[in-house]
PDB file of C-alpha atoms in Angstrom:
ATOM      1  CA  UNK G 527      77.822 -12.107   1.055  1.00 50.00           C
ATOM      2  CA  UNK G 528      78.286 -12.555   4.801  1.00 48.00           C
ATOM      3  CA  UNK G 529      81.555 -10.615   4.849  1.00 51.00           C
ATOM      4  CA  UNK G 530      79.919  -7.798   2.875  1.00 49.00           C
ATOM      5  CA  UNK G 531      76.978  -7.634   5.287  1.00 48.00           C
ATOM      6  CA  UNK G 532      79.305  -7.557   8.285  1.00 46.00           C
ATOM      7  CA  UNK G 533      81.314  -4.768   6.728  1.00 45.00           C
ATOM      8  CA  UNK G 534      78.202  -2.757   5.970  1.00 48.00           C
ATOM      9  CA  UNK G 535      76.865  -3.388   9.447  1.00 49.00           C
ATOM     10  CA  UNK G 536      79.984  -1.924  10.910  1.00 46.00           C
ATOM     11  CA  UNK G 537      79.585   1.154   8.794  1.00 45.00           C
ATOM     12  CA  UNK G 538      75.903   1.501   9.815  1.00 48.00           C
ATOM     13  CA  UNK G 539      74.694   0.873   6.277  1.00 44.00           C
ATOM     14  CA  UNK G 540      73.007  -2.480   6.780  1.00 45.00           C
ATOM     15  CA  UNK G 541      69.558  -1.074   7.610  1.00 47.00           C
ATOM     16  CA  UNK G 542      69.708   1.334   4.701  1.00 46.00           C
ATOM     17  CA  UNK G 543      70.712  -1.434   2.336  1.00 43.00           C
ATOM     18  CA  UNK G 544      68.024  -3.752   3.660  1.00 44.00           C
ATOM     19  CA  UNK G 545      65.356  -1.149   3.224  1.00 44.00           C
ATOM     20  CA  UNK G 546      66.279  -0.646  -0.399  1.00 42.00           C
ATOM     21  CA  UNK G 547      66.868  -4.257  -1.413  1.00 44.00           C
ATOM     22  CA  UNK G 548      64.696  -7.236  -0.785  1.00 44.00           C
ATOM     23  CA  UNK G 549      65.123 -10.859  -1.451  1.00 46.00           C
ATOM     24  CA  UNK G 550      66.829 -11.866  -4.666  1.00 47.00           C
ATOM     25  CA  UNK G 551      68.256  -8.369  -4.939  1.00 48.00           C
ATOM     26  CA  UNK G 552      64.918  -6.792  -5.986  1.00 50.00           C
ATOM     27  CA  UNK G 553      64.263  -3.225  -4.985  1.00 49.00           C
ATOM     28  CA  UNK G 554      61.227  -2.748  -2.710  1.00 50.00           C
ATOM     29  CA  UNK G 555      58.541  -0.267  -3.798  1.00 50.00           C
ATOM     30  CA  UNK G 556      56.851   1.672  -0.985  1.00 51.00           C
ATOM     31  CA  UNK G 557      53.001   2.253  -1.209  1.00 49.00           C
ATOM     32  CA  UNK G 558      52.017   5.845  -1.926  1.00 53.00           C
ATOM     33  CA  UNK G 559      48.910   6.519   0.256  1.00 56.00           C
ATOM     34  CA  UNK G 560      48.368   9.986  -1.309  1.00 60.00           C
ATOM     35  CA  UNK G 561      46.762   8.291  -4.348  1.00 57.00           C
ATOM     36  CA  UNK G 562      43.814   6.977  -2.288  1.00 61.00           C
ATOM     37  CA  UNK G 563      43.449  10.329  -0.521  1.00 60.00           C
ATOM     38  CA  UNK G 564      43.238  12.207  -3.822  1.00 67.00           C
ATOM     39  CA  UNK G 565      40.646   9.724  -5.118  1.00 72.00           C
ATOM     40  CA  UNK G 566      38.438  10.312  -2.071  1.00 74.00           C
ATOM     41  CA  UNK G 567      38.724  14.048  -2.542  1.00 82.00           C
ATOM     42  CA  UNK G 568      37.650  13.746  -6.182  1.00 84.00           C
ATOM     43  CA  UNK G 569      34.557  11.723  -5.236  1.00 83.00           C
ATOM     44  CA  UNK G 570      33.622  14.189  -2.481  1.00 83.00           C
ATOM     45  CA  UNK G 571      34.039  17.139  -4.844  1.00 86.00           C
ATOM     46  CA  UNK G 572      31.909  15.394  -7.495  1.00 86.00           C
ATOM     47  CA  UNK G 573      29.118  14.758  -4.979  1.00 87.00           C
ATOM     48  CA  UNK G 574      29.273  18.356  -3.774  1.00 86.00           C
ATOM     49  CA  UNK G 575      28.927  19.685  -7.327  1.00 85.00           C
ATOM     50  CA  UNK G 576      26.047  17.325  -8.085  1.00 87.00           C
ATOM     51  CA  UNK G 577      24.240  18.460  -4.946  1.00 88.00           C
ATOM     52  CA  UNK G 578      24.805  22.117  -5.826  1.00 84.00           C
ATOM     53  CA  UNK G 579      23.585  21.507  -9.375  1.00 84.00           C
ATOM     54  CA  UNK G 580      20.396  19.823  -8.122  1.00 86.00           C
ATOM     55  CA  UNK G 581      19.693  22.687  -5.746  1.00 86.00           C
ATOM     56  CA  UNK G 582      20.145  25.212  -8.533  1.00 83.00           C
ATOM     57  CA  UNK G 583      17.680  23.245 -10.668  1.00 83.00           C
ATOM     58  CA  UNK G 584      15.173  23.329  -7.799  1.00 85.00           C
ATOM     59  CA  UNK G 585      15.694  27.058  -7.374  1.00 82.00           C
ATOM     60  CA  UNK G 586      15.248  27.611 -11.109  1.00 82.00           C
ATOM     61  CA  UNK G 587      11.926  25.742 -10.978  1.00 84.00           C
ATOM     62  CA  UNK G 588      10.645  27.973  -8.150  1.00 83.00           C
ATOM     63  CA  UNK G 589      11.532  31.297  -9.780  1.00 84.00           C
ATOM     64  CA  UNK G 590       9.018  32.178 -12.546  1.00 82.00           C
ATOM     65  CA  UNK G 591      11.370  34.329 -14.624  1.00 80.00           C
ATOM     66  CA  UNK G 592      14.930  33.215 -15.366  1.00 77.00           C
ATOM     67  CA  UNK G 593      16.813  35.456 -17.787  1.00 80.00           C
ATOM     68  CA  UNK G 594      19.739  33.092 -18.294  1.00 79.00           C
ATOM     69  CA  UNK G 595      20.595  29.495 -17.420  1.00 77.00           C
ATOM     70  CA  UNK G 596      24.028  30.025 -15.857  1.00 82.00           C
ATOM     71  CA  UNK G 597      24.448  29.693 -12.098  1.00 82.00           C
ATOM     72  CA  UNK G 598      25.148  33.327 -11.364  1.00 84.00           C
ATOM     73  CA  UNK G 599      22.060  34.549 -13.254  1.00 86.00           C
ATOM     74  CA  UNK G 600      19.810  31.985 -11.579  1.00 84.00           C
ATOM     75  CA  UNK G 601      20.888  33.218  -8.154  1.00 86.00           C
ATOM     76  CA  UNK G 602      20.488  36.901  -9.139  1.00 87.00           C
ATOM     77  CA  UNK G 603      16.996  36.276 -10.557  1.00 87.00           C
ATOM     78  CA  UNK G 604      16.054  34.387  -7.386  1.00 88.00           C
ATOM     79  CA  UNK G 605      17.208  37.312  -5.226  1.00 88.00           C
ATOM     80  CA  UNK G 606      15.172  39.742  -7.348  1.00 89.00           C
ATOM     81  CA  UNK G 607      12.107  37.521  -7.084  1.00 88.00           C
ATOM     82  CA  UNK G 608      12.428  37.209  -3.296  1.00 89.00           C
ATOM     83  CA  UNK G 609      12.751  40.982  -2.960  1.00 90.00           C
ATOM     84  CA  UNK G 610       9.565  41.457  -5.007  1.00 89.00           C
ATOM     85  CA  UNK G 611       7.739  38.940  -2.819  1.00 88.00           C
ATOM     86  CA  UNK G 612       8.916  40.791   0.279  1.00 89.00           C
ATOM     87  CA  UNK G 613       7.561  44.084  -1.092  1.00 89.00           C
ATOM     88  CA  UNK G 614       4.216  42.430  -1.870  1.00 87.00           C
ATOM     89  CA  UNK G 615       4.009  41.010   1.645  1.00 89.00           C
ATOM     90  CA  UNK G 616       4.740  44.426   3.169  1.00 87.00           C
ATOM     91  CA  UNK G 617       2.113  46.105   0.963  1.00 87.00           C
ATOM     92  CA  UNK G 618      -0.539  43.498   1.843  1.00 86.00           C
ATOM     93  CA  UNK G 619       0.346  43.754   5.530  1.00 86.00           C
ATOM     94  CA  UNK G 620      -0.108  47.539   5.451  1.00 83.00           C
ATOM     95  CA  UNK G 621      -3.415  47.152   3.606  1.00 84.00           C
ATOM     96  CA  UNK G 622      -4.665  44.604   6.142  1.00 83.00           C
ATOM     97  CA  UNK G 623      -3.686  46.832   9.055  1.00 80.00           C
ATOM     98  CA  UNK G 624      -5.540  49.764   7.482  1.00 79.00           C
ATOM     99  CA  UNK G 625      -8.650  47.610   6.986  1.00 79.00           C
ATOM    100  CA  UNK G 626      -8.509  46.377  10.576  1.00 75.00           C
ATOM    101  CA  UNK G 627      -8.053  49.911  11.869  1.00 69.00           C
ATOM    102  CA  UNK G 628     -10.968  51.172   9.759  1.00 68.00           C
ATOM    103  CA  UNK G 629     -13.173  48.283  10.890  1.00 66.00           C
ATOM    104  CA  UNK G 630     -12.285  48.839  14.532  1.00 63.00           C
ATOM    105  CA  UNK G 631     -13.003  52.551  14.233  1.00 61.00           C
ATOM    106  CA  UNK G 632     -16.367  51.874  12.592  1.00 66.00           C
ATOM    107  CA  UNK G 633     -17.298  49.330  15.269  1.00 65.00           C
ATOM    108  CA  UNK G 634     -16.276  51.810  17.953  1.00 57.00           C
ATOM    109  CA  UNK G 635     -18.449  54.555  16.422  1.00 59.00           C
ATOM    110  CA  UNK G 636     -21.385  52.148  16.155  1.00 58.00           C
ATOM    111  CA  UNK G 637     -20.954  51.125  19.772  1.00 57.00           C
ATOM    112  CA  UNK G 638     -20.762  54.752  20.881  1.00 52.00           C
ATOM    113  CA  UNK G 639     -23.909  55.588  18.923  1.00 57.00           C
ATOM    114  CA  UNK G 640     -25.736  52.677  20.537  1.00 56.00           C
ATOM    115  CA  UNK G 641     -24.629  53.809  23.987  1.00 59.00           C
ATOM    116  CA  UNK G 642     -25.724  57.347  23.184  1.00 71.00           C
ATOM    117  CA  UNK G 643     -29.113  56.052  21.971  1.00 69.00           C
ATOM    118  CA  UNK G 644     -29.630  54.087  25.176  1.00 74.00           C
ATOM    119  CA  UNK G 645     -28.671  57.065  27.334  1.00 79.00           C
ATOM    120  CA  UNK G 646     -30.893  59.365  25.307  1.00 77.00           C
ATOM    121  CA  UNK G 647     -33.873  57.048  25.799  1.00 78.00           C
ATOM    122  CA  UNK G 648     -33.267  57.054  29.544  1.00 79.00           C
ATOM    123  CA  UNK G 649     -32.960  60.831  29.691  1.00 78.00           C
ATOM    124  CA  UNK G 650     -36.229  61.198  27.780  1.00 80.00           C
ATOM    125  CA  UNK G 651     -37.996  58.604  29.900  1.00 83.00           C
ATOM    126  CA  UNK G 652     -38.604  56.278  26.948  1.00 85.00           C
ATOM    127  CA  UNK G 653     -38.746  52.550  27.627  1.00 89.00           C
ATOM    128  CA  UNK G 654     -38.966  49.539  25.366  1.00 90.00           C
ATOM    129  CA  UNK G 655     -42.583  48.515  24.948  1.00 92.00           C
ATOM    130  CA  UNK G 656     -44.824  46.185  22.948  1.00 94.00           C
ATOM    131  CA  UNK G 657     -48.517  46.763  22.321  1.00 94.00           C
ATOM    132  CA  UNK G 658     -50.785  44.372  20.407  1.00 94.00           C
ATOM    133  CA  UNK G 659     -54.436  44.942  19.446  1.00 93.00           C
ATOM    134  CA  UNK G 660     -56.886  42.797  17.467  1.00 90.00           C
ATOM    135  CA  UNK G 661     -58.298  44.876  14.609  1.00 86.00           C
ATOM    136  CA  UNK G 662     -60.038  42.544  12.141  1.00 79.00           C
ATOM    137  CA  UNK G 663     -60.395  38.772  11.999  1.00 76.00           C
ATOM    138  CA  UNK G 664     -56.943  37.240  12.355  1.00 80.00           C
ATOM    139  CA  UNK G 665     -55.133  40.551  11.805  1.00 88.00           C
ATOM    140  CA  UNK G 666     -53.343  42.263  14.647  1.00 92.00           C
ATOM    141  CA  UNK G 667     -52.028  45.802  14.998  1.00 93.00           C
ATOM    142  CA  UNK G 668     -48.680  46.051  16.756  1.00 94.00           C
ATOM    143  CA  UNK G 669     -46.683  48.933  18.158  1.00 95.00           C
ATOM    144  CA  UNK G 670     -43.090  48.305  19.182  1.00 94.00           C
ATOM    145  CA  UNK G 671     -40.683  50.735  20.864  1.00 92.00           C
ATOM    146  CA  UNK G 672     -37.083  49.576  21.074  1.00 90.00           C
ATOM    147  CA  UNK G 673     -33.594  51.015  21.238  1.00 87.00           C
ATOM    148  CA  UNK G 674     -32.266  52.332  17.935  1.00 85.00           C
ATOM    149  CA  UNK G 675     -29.418  50.090  16.790  1.00 83.00           C
ATOM    150  CA  UNK G 676     -27.634  49.645  13.515  1.00 81.00           C
ATOM    151  CA  UNK G 677     -29.450  46.917  11.555  1.00 84.00           C
ATOM    152  CA  UNK G 678     -32.042  46.616  14.324  1.00 85.00           C
ATOM    153  CA  UNK G 679     -35.090  46.856  12.051  1.00 87.00           C
ATOM    154  CA  UNK G 680     -33.708  44.232   9.636  1.00 89.00           C
ATOM    155  CA  UNK G 681     -33.083  41.804  12.510  1.00 89.00           C
ATOM    156  CA  UNK G 682     -36.570  42.454  13.858  1.00 89.00           C
ATOM    157  CA  UNK G 683     -38.157  41.605  10.482  1.00 88.00           C
ATOM    158  CA  UNK G 684     -36.002  38.508  10.136  1.00 90.00           C
ATOM    159  CA  UNK G 685     -36.941  37.130  13.554  1.00 90.00           C
ATOM    160  CA  UNK G 686     -40.638  37.889  13.087  1.00 89.00           C
ATOM    161  CA  UNK G 687     -40.602  35.994   9.787  1.00 88.00           C
ATOM    162  CA  UNK G 688     -38.906  33.035  11.486  1.00 88.00           C
ATOM    163  CA  UNK G 689     -41.738  32.883  14.031  1.00 87.00           C
ATOM    164  CA  UNK G 690     -44.413  32.974  11.324  1.00 88.00           C
ATOM    165  CA  UNK G 691     -45.445  36.626  11.629  1.00 88.00           C
ATOM    166  CA  UNK G 692     -46.193  38.295   8.292  1.00 87.00           C
ATOM    167  CA  UNK G 693     -46.214  42.099   8.106  1.00 86.00           C
ATOM    168  CA  UNK G 694     -48.940  43.517   5.858  1.00 83.00           C
ATOM    169  CA  UNK G 695     -48.145  47.164   6.369  1.00 84.00           C
ATOM    170  CA  UNK G 696     -45.421  48.741   8.465  1.00 86.00           C
ATOM    171  CA  UNK G 697     -44.046  52.130   9.413  1.00 90.00           C
ATOM    172  CA  UNK G 698     -40.743  52.964  11.096  1.00 90.00           C
ATOM    173  CA  UNK G 699     -39.661  56.206  12.769  1.00 89.00           C
ATOM    174  CA  UNK G 700     -36.696  57.036  14.988  1.00 86.00           C
ATOM    175  CA  UNK G 701     -36.446  59.740  17.620  1.00 83.00           C
ATOM    176  CA  UNK G 702     -34.518  60.421  20.831  1.00 80.00           C
ATOM    177  CA  UNK G 703     -32.493  57.215  20.602  1.00 84.00           C
ATOM    178  CA  UNK G 704     -35.593  55.058  20.098  1.00 88.00           C
ATOM    179  CA  UNK G 705     -37.149  53.300  17.115  1.00 89.00           C
ATOM    180  CA  UNK G 706     -40.928  53.095  16.746  1.00 91.00           C
ATOM    181  CA  UNK G 707     -42.366  50.314  14.591  1.00 93.00           C
ATOM    182  CA  UNK G 708     -46.076  50.062  13.811  1.00 93.00           C
ATOM    183  CA  UNK G 709     -47.574  47.412  11.575  1.00 92.00           C
ATOM    184  CA  UNK G 710     -50.437  45.059  10.830  1.00 91.00           C
ATOM    185  CA  UNK G 711     -49.510  41.374  11.117  1.00 90.00           C
ATOM    186  CA  UNK G 712     -51.134  38.031  10.543  1.00 88.00           C
ATOM    187  CA  UNK G 713     -50.056  34.405  10.644  1.00 84.00           C
ATOM    188  CA  UNK G 714     -47.824  33.570   7.686  1.00 75.00           C
ATOM    189  CA  UNK G 715     -49.141  29.981   7.534  1.00 75.00           C
ATOM    190  CA  UNK G 716     -52.813  30.734   8.186  1.00 73.00           C
ATOM    191  CA  UNK G 717     -52.378  30.363  11.933  1.00 76.00           C
ATOM    192  CA  UNK G 718     -54.670  32.262  14.247  1.00 80.00           C
ATOM    193  CA  UNK G 719     -52.692  34.765  16.323  1.00 82.00           C
ATOM    194  CA  UNK G 720     -53.778  35.689  19.801  1.00 88.00           C
ATOM    195  CA  UNK G 721     -53.006  39.075  21.324  1.00 91.00           C
ATOM    196  CA  UNK G 722     -51.255  37.726  24.425  1.00 92.00           C
ATOM    197  CA  UNK G 723     -49.240  35.123  22.556  1.00 89.00           C
ATOM    198  CA  UNK G 724     -48.086  37.658  19.960  1.00 92.00           C
ATOM    199  CA  UNK G 725     -47.141  40.210  22.630  1.00 92.00           C
ATOM    200  CA  UNK G 726     -45.033  37.684  24.533  1.00 92.00           C
ATOM    201  CA  UNK G 727     -43.361  36.580  21.339  1.00 91.00           C
ATOM    202  CA  UNK G 728     -42.498  40.141  20.237  1.00 93.00           C
ATOM    203  CA  UNK G 729     -41.201  40.975  23.725  1.00 92.00           C
ATOM    204  CA  UNK G 730     -38.877  37.987  23.513  1.00 91.00           C
ATOM    205  CA  UNK G 731     -37.725  39.027  20.004  1.00 90.00           C
ATOM    206  CA  UNK G 732     -36.759  42.610  20.886  1.00 87.00           C
ATOM    207  CA  UNK G 733     -34.764  41.441  23.907  1.00 86.00           C
ATOM    208  CA  UNK G 734     -32.601  39.370  21.574  1.00 82.00           C
ATOM    209  CA  UNK G 735     -31.890  42.189  19.113  1.00 77.00           C
TER     210      UNK G 735
END
């Protein structure tokens, strides 16, 4: 055995022989690391497919109409649904912009009319005024001149009711940017109204309208 090894060593075949034969003349088997690599790839691919499948199931649950259960159809139906939602959003956005523009224009016109009414009162020498006269028992006659504003009369009635003033008879006219209100009033809760107190109260009310 020694002579054979020396002869092979001289020929440069000892390393090759040693790599192929182990102890007791058994042939060594080298480990193939590609097997483990392929196994890892299979697990990664399986996880990727499971994740994709779960996401498709989630997408299918979000889309109300699915024509078919295969992957391609689910994606196509989702795209169609998203496009419809986009169109609805654009339509609602346009509608909202139109409403805002219309509201702004209406507010602008109202504001212009109020400015015109105020200027017209000044040009005509008309000023806001409150007159109160006792006519019978607890009844008072009032005369109010104030600037004509949109909803002004309704706010005046609302505030007078809050302060316990009940209108028995009233008349409203508008002219030259002003609104004239005449009426008979009495205490809504049986209270006795004085002329001075009622005048001060009405003056305060019209300033807040």
